[in-house]
GROMACS .gro file of C-alpha atoms in nm:
model
  194
    1UNK     CA    1   3.515  -3.163   1.512
    2UNK     CA    2   3.283  -3.419   1.355
    3UNK     CA    3   3.106  -3.209   1.094
    4UNK     CA    4   3.365  -2.993   0.920
    5UNK     CA    5   3.178  -2.669   0.853
    6UNK     CA    6   3.316  -2.358   0.689
    7UNK     CA    7   3.171  -2.015   0.613
    8UNK     CA    8   3.067  -1.990   0.245
    9UNK     CA    9   3.068  -1.635   0.105
   10UNK     CA   10   2.965  -1.502  -0.235
   11UNK     CA   11   3.244  -1.298  -0.390
   12UNK     CA   12   3.080  -1.059  -0.637
   13UNK     CA   13   3.259  -0.899  -0.931
   14UNK     CA   14   3.556  -0.685  -0.836
   15UNK     CA   15   3.889  -0.550  -0.955
   16UNK     CA   16   4.242  -0.563  -0.811
   17UNK     CA   17   4.480  -0.295  -0.941
   18UNK     CA   18   4.848  -0.212  -0.940
   19UNK     CA   19   4.959   0.122  -0.796
   20UNK     CA   20   5.055   0.234  -1.147
   21UNK     CA   21   4.708   0.159  -1.285
   22UNK     CA   22   4.542   0.314  -0.978
   23UNK     CA   23   4.720   0.642  -1.054
   24UNK     CA   24   4.621   0.632  -1.422
   25UNK     CA   25   4.258   0.567  -1.329
   26UNK     CA   26   4.232   0.808  -1.032
   27UNK     CA   27   4.517   1.055  -1.071
   28UNK     CA   28   4.875   1.100  -0.961
   29UNK     CA   29   4.954   0.979  -0.607
   30UNK     CA   30   4.607   0.821  -0.576
   31UNK     CA   31   4.555   0.588  -0.281
   32UNK     CA   32   4.278   0.340  -0.206
   33UNK     CA   33   4.012   0.444   0.044
   34UNK     CA   34   3.893   0.146   0.255
   35UNK     CA   35   3.518   0.133   0.320
   36UNK     CA   36   3.469  -0.221   0.454
   37UNK     CA   37   3.698  -0.494   0.585
   38UNK     CA   38   3.659  -0.833   0.416
   39UNK     CA   39   3.677  -1.176   0.580
   40UNK     CA   40   4.041  -1.221   0.479
   41UNK     CA   41   4.273  -1.025   0.710
   42UNK     CA   42   4.416  -0.711   0.549
   43UNK     CA   43   4.173  -0.721   0.254
   44UNK     CA   44   3.910  -0.450   0.211
   45UNK     CA   45   3.652  -0.304  -0.025
   46UNK     CA   46   3.731   0.048  -0.144
   47UNK     CA   47   3.544   0.364  -0.221
   48UNK     CA   48   3.714   0.370  -0.563
   49UNK     CA   49   3.516   0.214  -0.849
   50UNK     CA   50   3.576   0.161  -1.219
   51UNK     CA   51   3.386   0.059  -1.530
   52UNK     CA   52   3.481  -0.269  -1.700
   53UNK     CA   53   3.457  -0.233  -2.078
   54UNK     CA   54   3.442  -0.535  -2.306
   55UNK     CA   55   3.376  -0.575  -2.680
   56UNK     CA   56   2.999  -0.610  -2.628
   57UNK     CA   57   2.911  -0.425  -2.310
   58UNK     CA   58   3.021  -0.225  -2.008
   59UNK     CA   59   2.970  -0.310  -1.642
   60UNK     CA   60   2.968   0.017  -1.450
   61UNK     CA   61   3.068   0.106  -1.095
   62UNK     CA   62   3.268  -0.206  -1.005
   63UNK     CA   63   3.438  -0.202  -0.665
   64UNK     CA   64   3.816  -0.216  -0.630
   65UNK     CA   65   3.949  -0.438  -0.352
   66UNK     CA   66   4.262  -0.338  -0.168
   67UNK     CA   67   4.546  -0.333  -0.109
   68UNK     CA   68   4.710  -0.278  -0.448
   69UNK     CA   69   4.861  -0.586  -0.614
   70UNK     CA   70   5.159  -0.669  -0.836
   71UNK     CA   71   4.922  -0.728  -1.133
   72UNK     CA   72   4.581  -0.590  -1.224
   73UNK     CA   73   4.309  -0.855  -1.223
   74UNK     CA   74   3.936  -0.847  -1.298
   75UNK     CA   75   3.712  -1.112  -1.137
   76UNK     CA   76   3.366  -1.162  -1.288
   77UNK     CA   77   3.120  -1.449  -1.314
   78UNK     CA   78   3.101  -1.644  -1.640
   79UNK     CA   79   2.761  -1.484  -1.706
   80UNK     CA   80   2.910  -1.135  -1.666
   81UNK     CA   81   3.202  -1.227  -1.891
   82UNK     CA   82   2.956  -1.329  -2.165
   83UNK     CA   83   2.772  -0.999  -2.121
   84UNK     CA   84   3.102  -0.817  -2.167
   85UNK     CA   85   3.189  -1.030  -2.472
   86UNK     CA   86   3.503  -1.167  -2.307
   87UNK     CA   87   3.597  -1.531  -2.269
   88UNK     CA   88   3.689  -1.565  -1.903
   89UNK     CA   89   3.877  -1.874  -1.792
   90UNK     CA   90   3.818  -2.032  -1.451
   91UNK     CA   91   4.145  -1.967  -1.267
   92UNK     CA   92   4.281  -1.925  -0.918
   93UNK     CA   93   4.314  -1.562  -0.817
   94UNK     CA   94   4.658  -1.437  -0.920
   95UNK     CA   95   4.691  -1.694  -1.201
   96UNK     CA   96   4.630  -1.473  -1.505
   97UNK     CA   97   4.872  -1.607  -1.768
   98UNK     CA   98   4.687  -1.698  -2.088
   99UNK     CA   99   4.376  -1.500  -1.992
  100UNK     CA  100   4.201  -1.225  -2.185
  101UNK     CA  101   4.202  -0.853  -2.111
  102UNK     CA  102   3.961  -0.561  -2.107
  103UNK     CA  103   3.956  -0.185  -2.058
  104UNK     CA  104   3.912  -0.027  -1.715
  105UNK     CA  105   3.778   0.329  -1.701
  106UNK     CA  106   3.816   0.556  -1.400
  107UNK     CA  107   3.742   0.925  -1.342
  108UNK     CA  108   4.091   1.038  -1.451
  109UNK     CA  109   4.185   0.789  -1.722
  110UNK     CA  110   4.161   0.441  -1.864
  111UNK     CA  111   4.380   0.133  -1.871
  112UNK     CA  112   4.374  -0.142  -2.131
  113UNK     CA  113   4.497  -0.467  -1.979
  114UNK     CA  114   4.610  -0.743  -2.215
  115UNK     CA  115   4.534  -1.018  -1.961
  116UNK     CA  116   4.370  -1.055  -1.621
  117UNK     CA  117   3.997  -1.124  -1.668
  118UNK     CA  118   3.908  -1.443  -1.479
  119UNK     CA  119   3.618  -1.628  -1.324
  120UNK     CA  120   3.768  -1.720  -0.988
  121UNK     CA  121   3.790  -2.092  -0.915
  122UNK     CA  122   3.597  -2.177  -0.601
  123UNK     CA  123   3.830  -2.217  -0.307
  124UNK     CA  124   3.861  -2.224   0.072
  125UNK     CA  125   4.107  -2.005   0.261
  126UNK     CA  126   4.270  -2.152   0.573
  127UNK     CA  127   4.564  -2.052   0.787
  128UNK     CA  128   4.802  -2.331   0.894
  129UNK     CA  129   4.630  -2.397   1.227
  130UNK     CA  130   4.285  -2.417   1.068
  131UNK     CA  131   4.410  -2.647   0.790
  132UNK     CA  132   4.556  -2.880   1.053
  133UNK     CA  133   4.231  -2.879   1.252
  134UNK     CA  134   4.033  -2.959   0.936
  135UNK     CA  135   4.292  -3.217   0.825
  136UNK     CA  136   4.342  -3.057   0.482
  137UNK     CA  137   4.649  -2.944   0.286
  138UNK     CA  138   4.731  -2.662   0.047
  139UNK     CA  139   4.603  -2.736  -0.308
  140UNK     CA  140   4.396  -3.032  -0.188
  141UNK     CA  141   4.061  -3.059  -0.367
  142UNK     CA  142   3.745  -3.124  -0.164
  143UNK     CA  143   3.367  -3.106  -0.201
  144UNK     CA  144   3.144  -2.874   0.001
  145UNK     CA  145   2.775  -2.937   0.070
  146UNK     CA  146   2.563  -2.624   0.099
  147UNK     CA  147   2.206  -2.628   0.231
  148UNK     CA  148   1.977  -2.367   0.085
  149UNK     CA  149   1.663  -2.216   0.233
  150UNK     CA  150   1.524  -2.206  -0.122
  151UNK     CA  151   1.534  -2.583  -0.177
  152UNK     CA  152   1.838  -2.558  -0.405
  153UNK     CA  153   2.091  -2.730  -0.182
  154UNK     CA  154   2.389  -2.869  -0.370
  155UNK     CA  155   2.740  -3.008  -0.343
  156UNK     CA  156   3.023  -2.802  -0.493
  157UNK     CA  157   3.296  -3.025  -0.635
  158UNK     CA  158   3.652  -2.920  -0.725
  159UNK     CA  159   3.694  -2.679  -0.434
  160UNK     CA  160   4.064  -2.596  -0.389
  161UNK     CA  161   4.214  -2.557  -0.042
  162UNK     CA  162   4.445  -2.255  -0.011
  163UNK     CA  163   4.664  -2.240   0.298
  164UNK     CA  164   4.852  -1.926   0.403
  165UNK     CA  165   4.947  -1.786   0.743
  166UNK     CA  166   4.754  -1.467   0.660
  167UNK     CA  167   4.427  -1.643   0.572
  168UNK     CA  168   4.114  -1.702   0.779
  169UNK     CA  169   3.871  -1.990   0.720
  170UNK     CA  170   3.620  -1.898   0.446
  171UNK     CA  171   3.506  -2.046   0.115
  172UNK     CA  172   3.454  -1.814  -0.180
  173UNK     CA  173   3.214  -1.874  -0.468
  174UNK     CA  174   3.100  -1.633  -0.739
  175UNK     CA  175   2.750  -1.496  -0.801
  176UNK     CA  176   2.662  -1.763  -1.059
  177UNK     CA  177   2.748  -2.034  -0.807
  178UNK     CA  178   2.562  -1.856  -0.529
  179UNK     CA  179   2.254  -1.821  -0.749
  180UNK     CA  180   2.269  -2.190  -0.842
  181UNK     CA  181   2.240  -2.274  -0.472
  182UNK     CA  182   1.975  -2.009  -0.407
  183UNK     CA  183   2.202  -1.825  -0.163
  184UNK     CA  184   2.132  -1.464  -0.068
  185UNK     CA  185   2.390  -1.437   0.211
  186UNK     CA  186   2.681  -1.621   0.366
  187UNK     CA  187   2.600  -1.970   0.498
  188UNK     CA  188   2.781  -2.262   0.659
  189UNK     CA  189   2.893  -2.538   0.425
  190UNK     CA  190   3.010  -2.888   0.511
  191UNK     CA  191   3.349  -3.000   0.379
  192UNK     CA  192   3.344  -3.350   0.233
  193UNK     CA  193   3.678  -3.522   0.165
  194UNK     CA  194   3.707  -3.689  -0.174
   0.00000   0.00000   0.00000
């Protein structure tokens, strides 16, 4: 493989919830209802949606991604965090220590989380075989060149490689980053070693 290309997807705002919080928001014994499989195996968008409430504003009807997780986490863009009135730190998904919280409102109740609002750090998922083929390692930092049909092509720096046997090759950026590159759908990006 001479040109190391990877699928680049825009990951819009979403929420991950614990089973406990799911039941507070949607009622006792609530379960998630998958509506669409995502690029990462076993991950899916759900029918269930919540409102994210911050000090300044509310973002309504935000999708929950399944399955449930050990900790509730809210992923928004930095622009959306400002709209909410919350300082969101750029963090890897699952790394929520030292972050700010918000209130989540569902049809049956609400949950105030003390931490968990992040702007997800751009990253590429690979399983072990893919990482070997691309000659990259877990936590390695690379650049990715993205060509845009809208003459806004750019190179994303500080892209973290994440390797796990359950992953499938795909880079995730948020809506701010997608807009900066003029992207309206998934595209192929070229990995550039630092």
